[in-house]
Each structure stands twice: as C-alpha cells, then as structure tokens.
PDB file of C-alpha atoms in Angstrom:
ATOM      1  CA  PRO A   1      -0.183  -2.403   8.073  1.00  0.00           C
ATOM      2  CA  GLY A   2       2.914  -3.581   9.899  1.00  0.00           C
ATOM      3  CA  TRP A   3       5.053  -3.030   6.816  1.00  0.00           C
ATOM      4  CA  LEU A   4       4.476   0.738   7.149  1.00  0.00           C
ATOM      5  CA  LEU A   5       3.873   1.418  10.851  1.00  0.00           C
ATOM      6  CA  ASP A   6       5.162   0.039  14.140  1.00  0.00           C
ATOM      7  CA  HIS A   7       1.948   0.901  16.001  1.00  0.00           C
ATOM      8  CA  PRO A   8      -1.810   0.510  15.506  1.00  0.00           C
ATOM      9  CA  VAL A   9      -4.000   3.459  14.495  1.00  0.00           C
ATOM     10  CA  GLN A  10      -7.304   3.727  16.339  1.00  0.00           C
ATOM     11  CA  HIS A  11     -10.488   4.936  14.684  1.00  0.00           C
ATOM     12  CA  GLU A  12     -13.991   5.774  15.913  1.00  0.00           C
ATOM     13  CA  SER A  13     -16.032   5.260  12.759  1.00  0.00           C
ATOM     14  CA  HIS A  14     -16.060   3.413   9.460  1.00  0.00           C
ATOM     15  CA  LEU A  15     -15.321   6.723   7.739  1.00  0.00           C
ATOM     16  CA  GLU A  16     -12.197   7.231   9.863  1.00  0.00           C
ATOM     17  CA  ARG A  17     -11.096   3.684   9.039  1.00  0.00           C
ATOM     18  CA  ARG A  18     -11.474   4.325   5.326  1.00  0.00           C
ATOM     19  CA  PHE A  19      -9.496   7.544   5.728  1.00  0.00           C
ATOM     20  CA  ILE A  20      -6.646   5.699   7.459  1.00  0.00           C
ATOM     21  CA  ILE A  21      -6.454   3.154   4.646  1.00  0.00           C
ATOM     22  CA  ALA A  22      -6.571   5.838   1.950  1.00  0.00           C
ATOM     23  CA  ALA A  23      -3.938   7.943   3.734  1.00  0.00           C
ATOM     24  CA  LEU A  24      -1.565   5.024   4.276  1.00  0.00           C
ATOM     25  CA  SER A  25      -1.772   4.143   0.593  1.00  0.00           C
ATOM     26  CA  CYS A  26      -0.333   7.590  -0.212  1.00  0.00           C
ATOM     27  CA  PRO A  27       3.431   7.212  -0.817  1.00  0.00           C
ATOM     28  CA  VAL A  28       4.428  10.450   0.946  1.00  0.00           C
ATOM     29  CA  VAL A  29       2.832   9.387   4.258  1.00  0.00           C
ATOM     30  CA  CYS A  30       5.113   7.767   6.828  1.00  0.00           C
ATOM     31  CA  ASP A  31       3.047   7.978  10.034  1.00  0.00           C
ATOM     32  CA  ILE A  32      -0.491   8.523  11.335  1.00  0.00           C
ATOM     33  CA  GLN A  33      -1.444   9.273  14.929  1.00  0.00           C
ATOM     34  CA  HIS A  34      -5.007   9.212  16.236  1.00  0.00           C
ATOM     35  CA  GLN A  35      -6.184  12.150  18.383  1.00  0.00           C
ATOM     36  CA  PRO A  36      -2.628  13.471  18.821  1.00  0.00           C
ATOM     37  CA  PHE A  37      -3.359  16.454  21.085  1.00  0.00           C
ATOM     38  CA  THR A  38      -6.040  18.823  22.389  1.00  0.00           C
ATOM     39  CA  LEU A  39      -6.345  22.533  21.635  1.00  0.00           C
ATOM     40  CA  GLN A  40      -7.991  25.277  23.652  1.00  0.00           C
ATOM     41  CA  LEU A  41     -10.333  27.343  21.516  1.00  0.00           C
ATOM     42  CA  SER A  42     -11.334  30.719  22.962  1.00  0.00           C
ATOM     43  CA  GLU A  43     -14.680  31.933  21.682  1.00  0.00           C
ATOM     44  CA  VAL A  44     -16.582  34.899  23.137  1.00  0.00           C
ATOM     45  CA  GLY A  45     -14.655  34.675  26.371  1.00  0.00           C
ATOM     46  CA  ALA A  46     -15.304  30.963  26.845  1.00  0.00           C
ATOM     47  CA  ALA A  47     -12.593  28.379  26.234  1.00  0.00           C
ATOM     48  CA  ARG A  48     -13.541  25.201  24.424  1.00  0.00           C
ATOM     49  CA  LYS A  49     -11.449  22.161  23.729  1.00  0.00           C
ATOM     50  CA  TYR A  50     -10.859  20.616  20.347  1.00  0.00           C
ATOM     51  CA  THR A  51      -9.108  17.301  19.638  1.00  0.00           C
ATOM     52  CA  PRO A  52      -8.317  16.641  15.971  1.00  0.00           C
ATOM     53  CA  ASP A  53      -8.817  13.160  14.582  1.00  0.00           C
ATOM     54  CA  PHE A  54      -5.351  12.563  13.142  1.00  0.00           C
ATOM     55  CA  LEU A  55      -1.852  13.899  12.721  1.00  0.00           C
ATOM     56  CA  ILE A  56      -0.169  12.862   9.473  1.00  0.00           C
ATOM     57  CA  THR A  57       3.616  12.915   9.193  1.00  0.00           C
ATOM     58  CA  PHE A  58       5.077  13.075   5.715  1.00  0.00           C
ATOM     59  CA  ARG A  59       8.295  11.693   4.302  1.00  0.00           C
ATOM     60  CA  ASP A  60       9.880  15.174   4.338  1.00  0.00           C
ATOM     61  CA  SER A  61       9.193  15.422   8.123  1.00  0.00           C
ATOM     62  CA  THR A  62       6.406  17.984   7.697  1.00  0.00           C
ATOM     63  CA  SER A  63       2.992  17.215   9.143  1.00  0.00           C
ATOM     64  CA  LEU A  64      -0.716  17.857   8.696  1.00  0.00           C
ATOM     65  CA  VAL A  65      -3.590  17.912  11.188  1.00  0.00           C
ATOM     66  CA  VAL A  66      -6.684  16.159   9.838  1.00  0.00           C
ATOM     67  CA  GLU A  67     -10.340  16.264  10.810  1.00  0.00           C
ATOM     68  CA  VAL A  68     -12.505  13.501   9.329  1.00  0.00           C
ATOM     69  CA  LYS A  69     -16.099  14.605   8.947  1.00  0.00           C
ATOM     70  CA  PRO A  70     -19.076  13.630   6.767  1.00  0.00           C
ATOM     71  CA  GLN A  71     -19.813  16.348   4.236  1.00  0.00           C
ATOM     72  CA  ALA A  72     -23.368  16.627   5.568  1.00  0.00           C
ATOM     73  CA  TYR A  73     -22.088  17.599   9.044  1.00  0.00           C
ATOM     74  CA  LEU A  74     -19.668  20.326   7.993  1.00  0.00           C
ATOM     75  CA  LYS A  75     -22.102  23.224   8.239  1.00  0.00           C
ATOM     76  CA  ARG A  76     -23.010  22.579  11.871  1.00  0.00           C
ATOM     77  CA  HIS A  77     -19.313  22.373  12.868  1.00  0.00           C
ATOM     78  CA  GLU A  78     -18.094  25.136  10.576  1.00  0.00           C
ATOM     79  CA  GLU A  79     -17.436  27.768  13.276  1.00  0.00           C
ATOM     80  CA  ARG A  80     -15.526  25.387  15.555  1.00  0.00           C
ATOM     81  CA  LEU A  81     -13.417  23.940  12.772  1.00  0.00           C
ATOM     82  CA  HIS A  82     -12.573  27.406  11.509  1.00  0.00           C
ATOM     83  CA  ALA A  83     -11.467  28.400  15.015  1.00  0.00           C
ATOM     84  CA  ALA A  84      -9.310  25.287  15.238  1.00  0.00           C
ATOM     85  CA  GLU A  85      -7.725  26.031  11.878  1.00  0.00           C
ATOM     86  CA  GLN A  86      -6.847  29.563  12.988  1.00  0.00           C
ATOM     87  CA  VAL A  87      -5.160  28.300  16.158  1.00  0.00           C
ATOM     88  CA  LEU A  88      -3.225  25.674  14.205  1.00  0.00           C
ATOM     89  CA  GLN A  89      -2.136  28.198  11.575  1.00  0.00           C
ATOM     90  CA  SER A  90      -0.869  30.503  14.324  1.00  0.00           C
ATOM     91  CA  GLN A  91       1.317  27.579  15.417  1.00  0.00           C
ATOM     92  CA  GLY A  92       2.618  27.046  11.893  1.00  0.00           C
ATOM     93  CA  GLN A  93       0.540  23.884  11.390  1.00  0.00           C
ATOM     94  CA  ARG A  94      -1.575  22.968   8.375  1.00  0.00           C
ATOM     95  CA  PHE A  95      -5.160  21.736   8.681  1.00  0.00           C
ATOM     96  CA  PHE A  96      -7.152  19.484   6.358  1.00  0.00           C
ATOM     97  CA  ILE A  97     -10.791  18.385   6.528  1.00  0.00           C
ATOM     98  CA  ALA A  98     -11.263  14.951   4.956  1.00  0.00           C
ATOM     99  CA  THR A  99     -14.920  14.414   4.087  1.00  0.00           C
ATOM    100  CA  ASP A 100     -16.625  11.274   2.845  1.00  0.00           C
ATOM    101  CA  THR A 101     -16.819  13.013  -0.546  1.00  0.00           C
ATOM    102  CA  LEU A 102     -13.016  13.104  -0.701  1.00  0.00           C
ATOM    103  CA  ILE A 103     -12.311   9.767   1.003  1.00  0.00           C
ATOM    104  CA  ASP A 104     -14.697   7.782  -1.176  1.00  0.00           C
ATOM    105  CA  GLY A 105     -14.498  10.003  -4.267  1.00  0.00           C
ATOM    106  CA  LYS A 106     -13.354   8.269  -7.457  1.00  0.00           C
ATOM    107  CA  ASN A 107     -13.373   5.014  -5.453  1.00  0.00           C
ATOM    108  CA  LEU A 108     -10.229   6.105  -3.568  1.00  0.00           C
ATOM    109  CA  SER A 109     -10.998   4.173  -0.379  1.00  0.00           C
ATOM    110  CA  ALA A 110     -11.892   1.041  -2.373  1.00  0.00           C
ATOM    111  CA  ARG A 111      -8.712   1.276  -4.467  1.00  0.00           C
ATOM    112  CA  ALA A 112      -6.627   1.880  -1.341  1.00  0.00           C
ATOM    113  CA  MET A 113      -8.193  -1.085   0.433  1.00  0.00           C
ATOM    114  CA  LEU A 114      -7.314  -3.378  -2.474  1.00  0.00           C
ATOM    115  CA  LEU A 115      -3.783  -1.996  -2.508  1.00  0.00           C
ATOM    116  CA  MET A 116      -3.426  -2.743   1.222  1.00  0.00           C
ATOM    117  CA  ARG A 117      -4.511  -6.327   0.559  1.00  0.00           C
ATOM    118  CA  TYR A 118      -1.646  -6.670  -1.898  1.00  0.00           C
ATOM    119  CA  GLY A 119       0.625  -5.249   0.795  1.00  0.00           C
ATOM    120  CA  ARG A 120      -0.156  -8.202   3.066  1.00  0.00           C
ATOM    121  CA  MET A 121       1.271 -10.677   0.543  1.00  0.00           C
ATOM    122  CA  HIS A 122       4.375 -12.508   1.674  1.00  0.00           C
ATOM    123  CA  CYS A 123       7.349 -11.658  -0.492  1.00  0.00           C
ATOM    124  CA  THR A 124      10.955 -12.675  -0.106  1.00  0.00           C
ATOM    125  CA  GLU A 125      13.748 -10.129  -0.233  1.00  0.00           C
ATOM    126  CA  VAL A 126      14.978 -11.791  -3.426  1.00  0.00           C
ATOM    127  CA  GLN A 127      11.582 -11.226  -5.093  1.00  0.00           C
ATOM    128  CA  VAL A 128      11.553  -7.613  -3.936  1.00  0.00           C
ATOM    129  CA  GLN A 129      15.005  -6.883  -5.295  1.00  0.00           C
ATOM    130  CA  GLU A 130      14.314  -8.653  -8.596  1.00  0.00           C
ATOM    131  CA  THR A 131      11.181  -6.598  -9.146  1.00  0.00           C
ATOM    132  CA  LEU A 132      12.878  -3.323  -8.238  1.00  0.00           C
ATOM    133  CA  LYS A 133      15.780  -4.179 -10.547  1.00  0.00           C
ATOM    134  CA  ALA A 134      13.407  -4.850 -13.450  1.00  0.00           C
ATOM    135  CA  ILE A 135      11.697  -1.494 -12.941  1.00  0.00           C
ATOM    136  CA  ARG A 136      14.964   0.432 -12.630  1.00  0.00           C
ATOM    137  CA  HIS A 137      16.345  -1.171 -15.782  1.00  0.00           C
ATOM    138  CA  ALA A 138      13.317  -0.200 -17.855  1.00  0.00           C
ATOM    139  CA  GLY A 139      15.380   2.525 -19.508  1.00  0.00           C
ATOM    140  CA  HIS A 140      12.993   5.355 -18.620  1.00  0.00           C
ATOM    141  CA  ASP A 141      11.391   6.956 -15.566  1.00  0.00           C
ATOM    142  CA  SER A 142       8.381   4.670 -15.414  1.00  0.00           C
ATOM    143  CA  ILE A 143       7.098   1.354 -16.701  1.00  0.00           C
ATOM    144  CA  SER A 144       3.614  -0.116 -16.971  1.00  0.00           C
ATOM    145  CA  VAL A 145       2.485  -3.046 -14.905  1.00  0.00           C
ATOM    146  CA  GLN A 146       1.740  -4.829 -18.192  1.00  0.00           C
ATOM    147  CA  GLU A 147       5.386  -4.573 -19.282  1.00  0.00           C
ATOM    148  CA  LEU A 148       6.565  -6.009 -15.971  1.00  0.00           C
ATOM    149  CA  VAL A 149       4.094  -8.887 -16.186  1.00  0.00           C
ATOM    150  CA  GLU A 150       5.323  -9.615 -19.721  1.00  0.00           C
ATOM    151  CA  GLN A 151       8.823  -9.881 -18.254  1.00  0.00           C
ATOM    152  CA  GLY A 152       7.573 -12.650 -15.992  1.00  0.00           C
ATOM    153  CA  LEU A 153       6.966 -10.696 -12.795  1.00  0.00           C
ATOM    154  CA  PRO A 154       3.738 -11.498 -10.885  1.00  0.00           C
ATOM    155  CA  GLU A 155       1.249  -8.626 -10.991  1.00  0.00           C
ATOM    156  CA  GLY A 156       0.544  -9.035  -7.278  1.00  0.00           C
ATOM    157  CA  MET A 157       4.227  -8.601  -6.507  1.00  0.00           C
ATOM    158  CA  VAL A 158       4.285  -5.270  -8.327  1.00  0.00           C
ATOM    159  CA  TRP A 159       1.293  -3.959  -6.373  1.00  0.00           C
ATOM    160  CA  ASN A 160       2.844  -5.246  -3.165  1.00  0.00           C
ATOM    161  CA  LEU A 161       5.803  -2.920  -3.723  1.00  0.00           C
ATOM    162  CA  VAL A 162       3.457  -0.013  -4.386  1.00  0.00           C
ATOM    163  CA  ALA A 163       1.599  -0.740  -1.137  1.00  0.00           C
ATOM    164  CA  ARG A 164       4.932  -0.800   0.690  1.00  0.00           C
ATOM    165  CA  HIS A 165       5.923   2.561  -0.831  1.00  0.00           C
ATOM    166  CA  LEU A 166       8.917   0.986  -2.566  1.00  0.00           C
ATOM    167  CA  CYS A 167       7.370   1.874  -5.920  1.00  0.00           C
ATOM    168  CA  HIS A 168       5.191   4.863  -6.660  1.00  0.00           C
ATOM    169  CA  VAL A 169       2.092   5.707  -8.650  1.00  0.00           C
ATOM    170  CA  PRO A 170       0.406   9.044  -9.449  1.00  0.00           C
ATOM    171  CA  SER A 171      -2.409  10.366  -7.281  1.00  0.00           C
ATOM    172  CA  ASP A 172      -5.028   9.215  -9.802  1.00  0.00           C
ATOM    173  CA  PHE A 173      -3.681   5.650  -9.879  1.00  0.00           C
ATOM    174  CA  GLN A 174      -5.713   2.682 -11.070  1.00  0.00           C
ATOM    175  CA  LEU A 175      -5.034  -0.917 -10.130  1.00  0.00           C
ATOM    176  CA  ASP A 176      -4.856  -2.289 -13.642  1.00  0.00           C
ATOM    177  CA  LEU A 177      -2.204  -3.433 -16.110  1.00  0.00           C
ATOM    178  CA  THR A 178      -2.046  -0.076 -17.894  1.00  0.00           C
ATOM    179  CA  GLN A 179      -0.887   1.791 -14.784  1.00  0.00           C
ATOM    180  CA  SER A 180       2.650   3.140 -14.933  1.00  0.00           C
ATOM    181  CA  ILE A 181       4.826   2.918 -11.841  1.00  0.00           C
ATOM    182  CA  THR A 182       8.250   4.231 -10.892  1.00  0.00           C
ATOM    183  CA  THR A 183      10.876   3.790  -8.191  1.00  0.00           C
ATOM    184  CA  THR A 184      11.586   7.540  -8.201  1.00  0.00           C
ATOM    185  CA  PRO A 185      10.137   9.121  -5.030  1.00  0.00           C
ATOM    186  CA  TYR A 186       7.958  12.217  -5.307  1.00  0.00           C
ATOM    187  CA  ALA A 187      10.190  15.281  -4.899  1.00  0.00           C
ATOM    188  CA  GLY A 188       7.615  18.056  -4.569  1.00  0.00           C
ATOM    189  CA  ASP A 189       5.570  19.418  -1.664  1.00  0.00           C
ATOM    190  CA  CYS A 190       4.212  16.421   0.287  1.00  0.00           C
ATOM    191  CA  HIS A 191       1.240  18.411   1.578  1.00  0.00           C
ATOM    192  CA  ASP A 192       0.135  19.302  -1.942  1.00  0.00           C
ATOM    193  CA  TYR A 193       0.604  15.708  -3.100  1.00  0.00           C
ATOM    194  CA  PHE A 194      -1.476  14.418  -0.191  1.00  0.00           C
ATOM    195  CA  ARG A 195      -4.293  16.824  -1.045  1.00  0.00           C
ATOM    196  CA  SER A 196      -4.175  15.727  -4.682  1.00  0.00           C
ATOM    197  CA  TRP A 197      -4.293  12.078  -3.510  1.00  0.00           C
ATOM    198  CA  PHE A 198      -7.713  12.894  -2.033  1.00  0.00           C
ATOM    199  CA  GLY A 199      -8.788  14.951  -5.025  1.00  0.00           C
ATOM    200  CA  ALA A 200      -8.655  18.204  -3.071  1.00  0.00           C
ATOM    201  CA  ALA A 201      -7.496  21.393  -4.753  1.00  0.00           C
ATOM    202  CA  GLN A 202      -4.175  22.853  -3.597  1.00  0.00           C
ATOM    203  CA  ARG A 203      -4.320  26.024  -1.566  1.00  0.00           C
TER     204      ARG A 203
END
C-alpha cells in the first residue's frame, strides 16, 4: 500500500502475506521490514542462526520482532523460538509469534484485506478534508459510519480514511455502518494495542 509505505514488503508464504495486510491495517503501525536481521543463537556450544520474519515499527518509534508460523508447527520450533526470544529480550527488543490462529481469527485477515481495498480508492484532498471535518465536528469523540453516510458522505470514503490511518477504529472493528470511528489517535502502549489487534492477550 503506497499510501502507507514507500517500499514493498516481501513475503514467503500466503500466511505471511495475510499477516502483512492485517498488520498494515493496524493504525499504530508505520513500517514493516521483511527479514530485518540475523541473530546468532548459542545452544549447547553450537551457534545457530535465526532470521525473524518481520520487524514492525510503531507510531511511537518503538518496534516489535515478529515470527509468522502456523500454529501446528509451533511445537517443533519451540526451543529455537524461545532461544531467539531470550536473545532479543537481552537486547531490549520485544518478540511476537503471529500464528494462523491469530492472523485469521475472527476474520481479521479478511477484514483487513477489504479495508486495504478501500485504501486503494482515489480520493481528492478536498474529499479527505471534508470527511475529516465532518467527523471532528460530530460533537463527541467518535461517530458511526451510519451517521456520516446520513450526512451525505460516501461510505467508501470513510473506510478509505481508516485504511490510510487518518481515522481510527477499535481493535475489534467491523466494516459495517454501525462501526464507530474517530480522528483521535490511540495514546496508549502501541505494542499492547498491536497484540489486541490480533486478539492476543497482553503480557
């Protein structure tokens, strides 16, 4: 999505692609890098290399290392991933394992893919500013998509602004008229919000 990134993000599987789409739909994410670096893992005197799948950079300039792995494969890679997490933690870095259960849970990847389609819509700067003005003048922190449509704004335009991170939705968002949106950015811990976006418990 050129409206969010100035570079492509590579992927090596359909699961990784769905993760990228779901992650980019999250409003606290501002960058994703594929296979950003390689770690040396020392186990029983033998060094092994580990290259994580992605590095996520958040709006508050913090970051998160992500491994994308099918839930069914976790057990066989458990020791190596645990070793990688320990090394990363010693460097002050957070680690997150995104499984297919999380990526596709509650139709997240499907909802994110639809949102990205809205993001590709062509919108003029005038349309953008008119929509943002209508939301900001709602008189309260948030407004439903239905209310905006009743004011004459195209529904697709509203979702376009959400896809572009100009408007925000909660982590359990639904792409329907009842969804409330806001122009107020999330002010809490971006890492915790990202985990909640994927339905993962905070830790």
